[in-house]
């Protein structure tokens, strides 16, 4: 059994940022990540201004586009409503951005183990023991469950099975780059297209759009047709995306 001061499960932004902070404070820290990095993450990849205050290093090479603000599209209403003074958003690719964060954690002294999934988290009076799918066993006084929406750490701590929503996202590359100029100044949210408490988004990146829909329901029959209908609201769908 290998002993650490701190075990972080999951190398997403939460886990990587925590591991970096712990390593910088001199704690012997290990990050367990089930995927090989960089890994794909279904996400709009929009960073709000708060991120600048959270990170004390330069991540500007990751920014593919800065949008001026947010715009809204409502089903049954005419056109997209642009809010000129709304929040600027920085657009990144999650695989690149997340990879930068975990690289920073490793530079700070954290150990990263990829392709290793935590399968059990057991807490005793003095320590927490993690068993992985490779049969490795680690223990620490502090375990950070940064293992996403289906977190096993969260379940082990008694917080239930987690969030049950569903989403579909695709990266759409327009053949006509002028479409990116047309839609590239705002992140667009669409309401009323998805049953329940769902919404759609169109986030412009350097050379493509992240377009997705999501709902808080655990099941959504016809999700792909709903997605296609949402995409049809935008002229870029007629122009080769
Ligand atoms: C469709 C969609 C769009 C979104 N768009 C945006 C957006 O535009 N802007 C924004 O700010 N947020 C957005 N979010 C939210 C954002 O993705 C999350 O808030 C963020 O990813 C949470 O980071 P995290 O580090 O906690 O977890 P995650 O990024 O989910 O990372 C968890 C990591 O843990 C690993 N892992 C899981 N289980 C285990 C295990 N048992 N053992 C080892 N490793 C494990 C996973 O492989 C993963 O790498 C979006 C979310 C969704 C679903």
Coordinates of C-alpha atoms and ligand atoms in Angstrom, one line a residue:
X1 CA 0.0 0.0 0.0
X2 CA 1.4 3.4 -1.0
X3 CA 0.9 6.2 1.4
X4 CA 0.2 9.9 0.4
X5 CA -0.8 13.0 2.2
X6 CA -3.5 13.6 -0.4
X7 CA -5.1 11.5 -3.1
X8 CA -7.1 13.3 -5.8
X9 CA -9.5 11.1 -7.8
X10 CA -10.0 12.7 -11.3
X11 CA -7.8 15.0 -13.3
X12 CA -10.4 17.4 -14.5
X13 CA -10.1 21.1 -13.6
X14 CA -11.3 20.6 -10.0
X15 CA -8.8 17.8 -9.3
X16 CA -5.9 19.3 -11.2
X17 CA -6.3 22.7 -9.5
X18 CA -6.6 21.1 -6.0
X19 CA -3.6 18.8 -6.6
X20 CA -1.5 21.8 -7.8
X21 CA -2.4 23.7 -4.6
X22 CA -1.7 20.8 -2.4
X23 CA 1.7 20.0 -4.0
X24 CA 2.7 23.7 -3.8
X25 CA 2.1 23.5 -0.1
X26 CA 4.5 20.6 0.1
X27 CA 1.9 17.8 0.5
X28 CA 2.8 14.4 -1.1
X29 CA -0.1 14.3 -3.7
X30 CA -1.2 11.8 -6.3
X31 CA -3.9 12.2 -8.9
X32 CA -5.6 9.1 -10.2
X33 CA -7.2 9.5 -13.6
X34 CA -9.1 6.7 -15.4
X35 CA -8.6 8.1 -18.9
X36 CA -5.4 8.6 -20.9
X37 CA -4.7 12.4 -21.1
X38 CA -5.5 14.6 -22.8
X39 CA -9.0 13.2 -22.7
X40 CA -12.1 14.5 -24.5
X41 CA -14.8 16.1 -22.3
X42 CA -18.3 17.0 -23.7
X43 CA -18.5 20.6 -22.7
X44 CA -19.1 24.1 -24.2
X45 CA -15.6 25.1 -23.0
X46 CA -16.7 28.6 -22.0
X47 CA -14.7 30.2 -19.2
X48 CA -16.3 33.1 -17.2
X49 CA -14.2 36.0 -15.9
X50 CA -14.0 34.2 -12.5
X51 CA -11.5 31.8 -13.9
X52 CA -8.9 34.5 -14.3
X53 CA -9.1 35.2 -10.5
X54 CA -8.8 31.5 -9.7
X55 CA -5.7 30.7 -11.7
X56 CA -2.4 32.4 -10.9
X57 CA -0.7 31.4 -14.2
X58 CA -1.0 32.4 -17.8
X59 CA -3.5 30.2 -19.7
X60 CA -3.9 32.6 -22.6
X61 CA -2.4 30.2 -25.2
X62 CA -5.5 28.0 -24.6
X63 CA -8.0 30.7 -25.5
X64 CA -9.4 30.0 -29.0
X65 CA -11.7 33.0 -29.0
X66 CA -13.0 35.7 -26.7
X67 CA -16.7 36.5 -27.1
X68 CA -18.1 39.9 -26.2
X69 CA -21.1 38.6 -24.4
X70 CA -24.1 36.3 -24.2
X71 CA -27.1 36.1 -26.5
X72 CA -30.4 34.4 -26.1
X73 CA -32.8 32.7 -28.5
X74 CA -36.3 31.7 -27.5
X75 CA -38.5 29.3 -29.3
X76 CA -41.4 31.1 -31.0
X77 CA -39.8 34.6 -30.7
X78 CA -38.2 36.4 -33.6
X79 CA -34.4 36.3 -33.9
X80 CA -31.6 36.2 -31.4
X81 CA -31.5 38.8 -28.6
X82 CA -27.9 40.1 -28.1
X83 CA -27.0 41.6 -24.7
X84 CA -24.2 44.1 -25.5
X85 CA -23.0 44.6 -21.9
X86 CA -23.2 41.0 -20.8
X87 CA -20.4 38.8 -19.6
X88 CA -17.4 38.2 -21.9
X89 CA -16.5 34.6 -22.2
X90 CA -13.2 32.9 -23.1
X91 CA -13.6 29.8 -25.3
X92 CA -11.2 26.9 -24.8
X93 CA -11.0 23.3 -25.9
X94 CA -11.5 21.3 -22.7
X95 CA -9.0 18.6 -23.6
X96 CA -6.3 21.2 -24.1
X97 CA -7.3 23.4 -21.1
X98 CA -7.7 20.5 -18.7
X99 CA -4.4 19.1 -19.9
X100 CA -2.6 22.4 -19.1
X101 CA -4.0 22.4 -15.6
X102 CA -2.9 18.9 -14.9
X103 CA 0.6 19.6 -16.4
X104 CA 0.8 22.5 -13.9
X105 CA -0.1 20.2 -11.0
X106 CA 2.7 17.8 -12.1
X107 CA 5.2 20.7 -12.4
X108 CA 4.3 21.7 -8.9
X109 CA 5.2 18.2 -7.7
X110 CA 2.0 16.1 -7.8
X111 CA 2.3 12.6 -9.2
X112 CA -0.2 11.7 -12.0
X113 CA -1.3 8.2 -12.8
X114 CA -3.4 7.9 -16.0
X115 CA -5.6 4.9 -17.0
X116 CA -6.2 4.0 -13.4
X117 CA -9.7 4.0 -12.1
X118 CA -10.6 4.3 -8.4
X119 CA -13.1 1.5 -7.7
X120 CA -13.5 1.7 -4.0
X121 CA -13.1 4.4 -1.3
X122 CA -13.1 3.2 2.3
X123 CA -12.8 5.6 5.2
X124 CA -11.5 4.5 8.7
X125 CA -10.7 6.6 11.7
X126 CA -7.1 7.4 10.6
X127 CA -7.1 7.2 6.8
X128 CA -8.9 6.7 3.6
X129 CA -8.0 3.7 1.4
X130 CA -8.5 3.7 -2.3
X131 CA -8.5 0.5 -4.4
X132 CA -8.1 0.8 -8.2
X133 CA -9.1 -1.3 -11.2
X134 CA -5.4 -2.3 -11.6
X135 CA -5.4 -3.7 -8.0
X136 CA -3.2 -0.9 -6.7
X137 CA -4.0 0.3 -3.2
X138 CA -3.3 3.8 -1.9
X139 CA -4.0 5.5 1.4
X140 CA -4.0 9.1 2.6
X141 CA -5.5 11.2 5.3
X142 CA -7.2 13.4 2.7
X143 CA -9.0 12.1 -0.4
X144 CA -10.5 14.6 -2.8
X145 CA -13.4 13.3 -4.9
X146 CA -13.0 15.3 -8.2
X147 CA -14.3 12.4 -10.3
X148 CA -17.1 14.2 -12.0
X149 CA -20.9 13.8 -12.2
X150 CA -20.9 10.1 -11.4
X151 CA -18.4 10.3 -8.6
X152 CA -17.7 7.2 -6.6
X153 CA -16.1 9.3 -3.9
X154 CA -19.3 11.3 -3.5
X155 CA -21.3 8.0 -3.2
X156 CA -18.8 6.6 -0.7
X157 CA -19.2 9.8 1.4
X158 CA -23.0 9.3 1.4
X159 CA -24.0 12.0 -1.1
X160 CA -26.1 9.7 -3.3
X161 CA -25.8 8.8 -6.9
X162 CA -25.3 12.3 -8.3
X163 CA -26.8 14.3 -11.1
X164 CA -28.9 12.4 -13.7
X165 CA -29.1 14.8 -16.6
X166 CA -28.3 14.1 -20.2
X167 CA -26.7 16.1 -23.0
X168 CA -25.4 15.8 -26.5
X169 CA -22.7 18.0 -28.0
X170 CA -20.9 18.1 -31.3
X171 CA -18.2 20.2 -32.8
X172 CA -19.5 21.7 -36.1
X173 CA -16.9 22.9 -38.6
X174 CA -18.3 25.3 -41.2
X175 CA -17.0 25.0 -44.7
X176 CA -17.5 28.8 -45.1
X177 CA -15.4 30.6 -42.5
X178 CA -17.5 33.7 -42.8
X179 CA -20.1 31.9 -40.7
X180 CA -17.7 32.1 -37.8
X181 CA -17.4 35.8 -38.1
X182 CA -21.2 36.1 -38.3
X183 CA -21.8 34.0 -35.1
X184 CA -18.4 34.5 -33.5
X185 CA -19.0 37.4 -31.2
X186 CA -21.4 35.8 -28.7
X187 CA -22.1 32.6 -26.8
X188 CA -25.7 31.8 -27.6
X189 CA -28.2 30.0 -25.3
X190 CA -31.4 28.7 -26.7
X191 CA -34.5 28.1 -24.5
X192 CA -37.8 26.4 -25.3
X193 CA -36.4 23.8 -27.7
X194 CA -35.8 21.0 -25.3
X195 CA -38.5 19.6 -23.1
X196 CA -38.2 20.0 -19.3
X197 CA -35.5 22.2 -17.9
X198 CA -33.3 21.9 -20.9
X199 CA -31.4 24.4 -23.0
X200 CA -29.2 24.5 -26.1
X201 CA -25.9 26.4 -26.7
X202 CA -23.8 27.6 -29.6
X203 CA -20.3 28.4 -28.5
X204 CA -17.9 29.7 -31.3
X205 CA -14.3 28.5 -31.1
X206 CA -11.4 29.2 -33.4
X207 CA -12.5 27.2 -36.4
X208 CA -15.7 25.5 -35.3
X209 CA -18.8 25.7 -33.1
X210 CA -19.5 23.7 -30.0
X211 CA -23.3 23.1 -30.4
X212 CA -25.2 21.1 -27.8
X213 CA -28.4 20.6 -25.9
X214 CA -28.9 19.4 -22.4
X215 CA -31.7 18.6 -20.0
X216 CA -32.0 17.8 -16.3
X217 CA -34.0 14.7 -17.2
X218 CA -32.2 11.3 -16.9
X219 CA -33.8 10.1 -20.2
X220 CA -34.9 12.1 -23.3
X221 CA -36.4 10.0 -26.1
X222 CA -35.7 11.6 -29.5
X223 CA -32.7 13.5 -28.2
X224 CA -30.9 13.4 -31.6
X225 CA -34.0 14.7 -33.5
X226 CA -34.3 17.5 -30.9
X227 CA -30.7 18.3 -31.4
X228 CA -31.0 18.4 -35.2
X229 CA -34.1 20.7 -34.9
X230 CA -32.1 23.0 -32.6
X231 CA -29.2 23.2 -35.0
X232 CA -31.6 24.1 -37.9
X233 CA -32.3 27.4 -36.1
X234 CA -29.0 28.7 -37.2
X235 CA -28.0 29.8 -40.7
X236 CA -24.6 28.0 -40.3
X237 CA -26.5 24.7 -40.6
X238 CA -27.4 25.6 -44.2
X239 CA -23.9 26.7 -45.0
X240 CA -21.9 23.6 -44.7
X241 CA -21.4 23.0 -41.0
Ligands
LIG1 C1 -22.7 19.3 -21.8 C2 -21.9 20.2 -20.8 C3 -21.5 21.4 -21.2 C4 -20.8 22.2 -20.2 N1 -20.4 23.5 -20.6 C5 -19.7 24.2 -19.7 C6 -19.1 25.5 -20.1 O1 -19.2 26.0 -21.2 N2 -18.4 26.2 -19.1 C7 -18.3 25.7 -17.9 O2 -17.6 26.4 -17.0 N3 -18.8 24.5 -17.5 C8 -19.4 23.8 -18.4 N4 -19.9 22.5 -18.0 C9 -19.6 22.1 -16.6 C10 -18.2 21.6 -16.5 O3 -18.0 20.6 -17.5 C11 -18.0 21.0 -15.2 O4 -18.3 21.9 -14.2 C12 -16.5 20.6 -15.0 O5 -16.1 19.6 -15.9 C13 -16.3 20.0 -13.6 O6 -15.0 19.7 -13.4 P1 -14.4 18.6 -12.5 O7 -13.0 18.7 -12.5 O8 -15.2 18.6 -11.2 O9 -14.9 17.2 -13.2 P2 -14.7 16.6 -14.7 O10 -14.2 17.7 -15.6 O11 -15.9 15.8 -15.0 O12 -13.5 15.6 -14.4 C14 -13.6 14.4 -13.7 C15 -12.4 13.5 -14.1 O13 -12.5 12.4 -13.3 C16 -12.1 11.2 -14.0 N5 -12.8 10.1 -13.3 C17 -14.1 9.9 -13.2 N6 -14.3 8.8 -12.4 C18 -13.0 8.3 -12.0 C19 -12.6 7.3 -11.2 N7 -13.4 6.4 -10.6 N8 -11.2 7.1 -11.1 C20 -10.3 8.0 -11.7 N9 -10.7 9.0 -12.5 C21 -12.1 9.2 -12.6 C22 -12.8 11.6 -15.4 O14 -12.2 10.8 -16.4 C23 -12.5 13.0 -15.5 O15 -11.2 13.3 -16.2 C24 -20.6 21.7 -18.9 C25 -21.0 20.4 -18.6 C26 -21.7 19.7 -19.5 C27 -22.1 18.3 -19.1

